[in-house]
Tab-separated table of C-alpha atoms in Angstrom:
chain	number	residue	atom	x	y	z
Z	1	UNK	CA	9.127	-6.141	13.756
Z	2	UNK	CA	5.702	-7.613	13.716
Z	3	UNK	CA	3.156	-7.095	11.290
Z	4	UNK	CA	5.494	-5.639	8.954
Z	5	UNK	CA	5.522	-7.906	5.319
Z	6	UNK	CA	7.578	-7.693	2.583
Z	7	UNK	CA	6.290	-7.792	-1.018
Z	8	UNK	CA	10.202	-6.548	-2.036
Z	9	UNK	CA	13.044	-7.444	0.797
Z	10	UNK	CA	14.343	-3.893	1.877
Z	11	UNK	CA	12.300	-2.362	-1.400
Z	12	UNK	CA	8.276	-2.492	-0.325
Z	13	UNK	CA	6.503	-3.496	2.929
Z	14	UNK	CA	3.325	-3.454	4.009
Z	15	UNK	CA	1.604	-3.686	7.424
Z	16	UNK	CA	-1.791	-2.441	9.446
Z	17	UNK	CA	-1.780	1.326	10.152
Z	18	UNK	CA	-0.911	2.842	13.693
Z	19	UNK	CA	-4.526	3.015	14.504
Z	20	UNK	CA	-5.003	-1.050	14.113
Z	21	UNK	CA	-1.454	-1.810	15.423
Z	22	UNK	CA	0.603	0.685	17.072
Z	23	UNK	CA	4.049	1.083	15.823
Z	24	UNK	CA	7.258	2.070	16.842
Z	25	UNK	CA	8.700	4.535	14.493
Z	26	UNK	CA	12.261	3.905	15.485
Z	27	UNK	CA	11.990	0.269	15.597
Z	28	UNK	CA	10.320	0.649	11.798
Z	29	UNK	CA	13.294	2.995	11.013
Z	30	UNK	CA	15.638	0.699	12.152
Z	31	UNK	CA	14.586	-1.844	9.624
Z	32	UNK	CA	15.785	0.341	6.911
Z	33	UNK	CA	12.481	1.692	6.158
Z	34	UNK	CA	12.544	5.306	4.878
Z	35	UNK	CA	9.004	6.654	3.845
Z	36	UNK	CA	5.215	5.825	4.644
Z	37	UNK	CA	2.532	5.441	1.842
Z	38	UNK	CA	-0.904	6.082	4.030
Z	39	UNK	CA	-3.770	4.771	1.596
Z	40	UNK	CA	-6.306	5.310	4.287
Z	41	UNK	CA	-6.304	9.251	5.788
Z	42	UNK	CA	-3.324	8.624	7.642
Z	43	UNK	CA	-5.620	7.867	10.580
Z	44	UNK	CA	-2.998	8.253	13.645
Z	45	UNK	CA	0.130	9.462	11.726
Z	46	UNK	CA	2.019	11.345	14.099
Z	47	UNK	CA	2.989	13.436	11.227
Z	48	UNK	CA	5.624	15.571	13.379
Z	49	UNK	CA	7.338	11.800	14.367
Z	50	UNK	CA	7.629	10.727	11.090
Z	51	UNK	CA	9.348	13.894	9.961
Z	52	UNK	CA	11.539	14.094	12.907
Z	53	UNK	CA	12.859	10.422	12.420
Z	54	UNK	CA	13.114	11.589	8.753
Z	55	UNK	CA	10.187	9.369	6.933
Z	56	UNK	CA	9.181	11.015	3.757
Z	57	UNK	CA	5.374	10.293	4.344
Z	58	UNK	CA	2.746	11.041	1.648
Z	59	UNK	CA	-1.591	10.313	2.027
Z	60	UNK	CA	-3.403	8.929	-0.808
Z	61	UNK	CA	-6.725	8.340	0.621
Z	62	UNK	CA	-8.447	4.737	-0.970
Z	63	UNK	CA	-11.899	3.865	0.261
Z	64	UNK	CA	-12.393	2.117	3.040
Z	65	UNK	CA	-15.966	0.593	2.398
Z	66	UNK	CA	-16.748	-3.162	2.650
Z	67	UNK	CA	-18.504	-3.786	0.400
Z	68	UNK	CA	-17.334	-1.363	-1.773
Z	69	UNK	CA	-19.847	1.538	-2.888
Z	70	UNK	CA	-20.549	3.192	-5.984
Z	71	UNK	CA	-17.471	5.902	-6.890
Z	72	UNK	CA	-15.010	3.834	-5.150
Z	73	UNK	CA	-13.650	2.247	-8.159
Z	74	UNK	CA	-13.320	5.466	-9.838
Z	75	UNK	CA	-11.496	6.944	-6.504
Z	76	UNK	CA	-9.475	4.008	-6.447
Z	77	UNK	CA	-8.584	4.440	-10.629
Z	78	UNK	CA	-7.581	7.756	-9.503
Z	79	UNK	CA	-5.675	7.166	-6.488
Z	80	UNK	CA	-3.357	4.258	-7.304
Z	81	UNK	CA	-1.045	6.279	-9.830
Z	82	UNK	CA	-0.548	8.632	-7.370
Z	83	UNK	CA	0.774	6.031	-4.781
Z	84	UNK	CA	2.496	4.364	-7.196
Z	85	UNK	CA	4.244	7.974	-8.353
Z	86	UNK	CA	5.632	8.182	-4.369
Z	87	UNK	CA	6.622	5.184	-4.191
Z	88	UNK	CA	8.588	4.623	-7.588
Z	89	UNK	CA	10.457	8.304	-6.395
Z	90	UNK	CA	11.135	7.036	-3.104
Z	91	UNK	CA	12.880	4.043	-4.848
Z	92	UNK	CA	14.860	6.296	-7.211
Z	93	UNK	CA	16.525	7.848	-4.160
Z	94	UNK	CA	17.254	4.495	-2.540
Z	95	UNK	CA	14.399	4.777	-0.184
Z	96	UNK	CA	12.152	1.786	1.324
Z	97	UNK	CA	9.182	1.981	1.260
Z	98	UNK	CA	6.275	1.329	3.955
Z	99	UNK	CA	2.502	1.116	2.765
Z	100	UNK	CA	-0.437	0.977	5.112
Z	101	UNK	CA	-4.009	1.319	5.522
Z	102	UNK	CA	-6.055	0.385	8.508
Z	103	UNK	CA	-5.268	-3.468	8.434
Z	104	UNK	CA	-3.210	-3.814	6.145
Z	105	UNK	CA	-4.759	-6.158	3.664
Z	106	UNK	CA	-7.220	-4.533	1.108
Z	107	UNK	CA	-5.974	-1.170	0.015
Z	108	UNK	CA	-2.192	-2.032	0.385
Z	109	UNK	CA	-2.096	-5.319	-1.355
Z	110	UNK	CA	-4.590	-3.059	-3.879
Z	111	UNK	CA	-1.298	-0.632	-4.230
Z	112	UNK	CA	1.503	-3.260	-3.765
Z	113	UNK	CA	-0.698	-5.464	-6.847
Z	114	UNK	CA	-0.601	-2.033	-8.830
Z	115	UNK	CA	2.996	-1.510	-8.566
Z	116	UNK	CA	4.274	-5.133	-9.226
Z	117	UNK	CA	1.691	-4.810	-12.661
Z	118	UNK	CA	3.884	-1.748	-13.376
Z	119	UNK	CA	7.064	-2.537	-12.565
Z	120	UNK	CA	7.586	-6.174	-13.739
Z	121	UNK	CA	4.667	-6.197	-16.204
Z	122	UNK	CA	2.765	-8.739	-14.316
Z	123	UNK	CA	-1.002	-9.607	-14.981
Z	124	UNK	CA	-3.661	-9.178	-12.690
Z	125	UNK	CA	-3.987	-12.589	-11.859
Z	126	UNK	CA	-0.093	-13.011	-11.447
Z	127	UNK	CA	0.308	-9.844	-9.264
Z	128	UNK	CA	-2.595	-10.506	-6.476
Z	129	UNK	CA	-1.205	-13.740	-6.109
Z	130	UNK	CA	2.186	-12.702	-5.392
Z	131	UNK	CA	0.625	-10.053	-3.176
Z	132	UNK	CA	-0.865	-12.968	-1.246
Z	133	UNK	CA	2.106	-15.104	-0.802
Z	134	UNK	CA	3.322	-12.482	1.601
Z	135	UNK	CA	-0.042	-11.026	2.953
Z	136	UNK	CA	-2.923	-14.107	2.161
Z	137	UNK	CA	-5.451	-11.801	3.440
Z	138	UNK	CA	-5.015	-8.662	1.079
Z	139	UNK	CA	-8.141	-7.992	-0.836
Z	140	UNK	CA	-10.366	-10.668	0.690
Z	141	UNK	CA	-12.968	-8.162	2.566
Z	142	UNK	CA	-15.888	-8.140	0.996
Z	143	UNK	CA	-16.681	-7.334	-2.815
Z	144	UNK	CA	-12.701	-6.010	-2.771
Z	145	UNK	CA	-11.644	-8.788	-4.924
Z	146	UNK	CA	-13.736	-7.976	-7.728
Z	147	UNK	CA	-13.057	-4.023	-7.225
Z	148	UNK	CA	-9.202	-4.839	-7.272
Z	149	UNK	CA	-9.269	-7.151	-10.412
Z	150	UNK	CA	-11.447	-4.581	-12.277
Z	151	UNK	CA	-9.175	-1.293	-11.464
Z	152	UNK	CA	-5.880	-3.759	-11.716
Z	153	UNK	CA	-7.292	-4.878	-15.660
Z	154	UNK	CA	-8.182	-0.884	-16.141
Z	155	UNK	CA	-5.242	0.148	-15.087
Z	156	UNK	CA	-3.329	-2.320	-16.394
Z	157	UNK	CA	-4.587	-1.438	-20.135
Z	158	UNK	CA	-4.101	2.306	-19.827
């Protein structure tokens, strides 16, 4: 399906939200996917769709801003352990896992970075570049770079 990227074949994917790129839920389905990590507001969700095709769907809201403003790190210290809580439960039950924002790029390689840091024990460095072998865009708006590396290293050391 287009504009869906894998960071983990049949584990984690990534792609722009509904409101960027429409989607078809069945066609995403099909592809084994079984839940939907929203890290904008879940901006066009059809909430009642993705419960009817049976998507566990969960919203941790990142911030959007480019450049990033002042609290956004913070929300975004906050925020990613949350994500990363849905997702690693989704994965204990077998379940793949879709994450989007708006396009796709800044806030989900931002989660997808978090996760392989947690999960494999990568480095910041390490993990964003693995993020961009399969999205080469994620965190390249500007001043999200810098946020990313700064939460990944917090994170990271926590």
């Amino acid at each position: 399906m287009n504009h869906i990227f894998w960071l983990l074949p049949g584990r984690l994917a990534g792609r722009p939200g509904p409101n960027r790129e429409p989607w078809d839920l069945s066609a995403v389905r099909g592809l084994g996917i079984d839940a939907v990590l929203s890290v904008n507001d879940g901006e066009d969700c059809n909430r009642a769709e993705l419960a009817a095709l049976g998507f566990d769907h969960c919203v941790v809201p990142l911030p959007p801003n480019e450049p990033p403003q002042p609290g956004d790190e913070e929300t975004c210290y906050i925020g990613l352990p949350a994500a990363h809580d849905f997702v690693i439960a989704q994965h204990r039950c077998d379940r793949a896992v879709l994450v989007h924002c708006s396009a796709g790029n800044d806030r989900t390689g931002l989660v997808m970075s978090h996760f392989l840091i947690r999960e494999f024990g990568l480095d910041v460095e390490t993990a964003i570049a693995r993020v961009r072998e399969v999205r080469p865009r994620a965190m390249t708006a500007r001043g999200w770079e810098s946020l990313s590396r700064r939460v990944l290293a917090r994170l990271r050391e926590s």
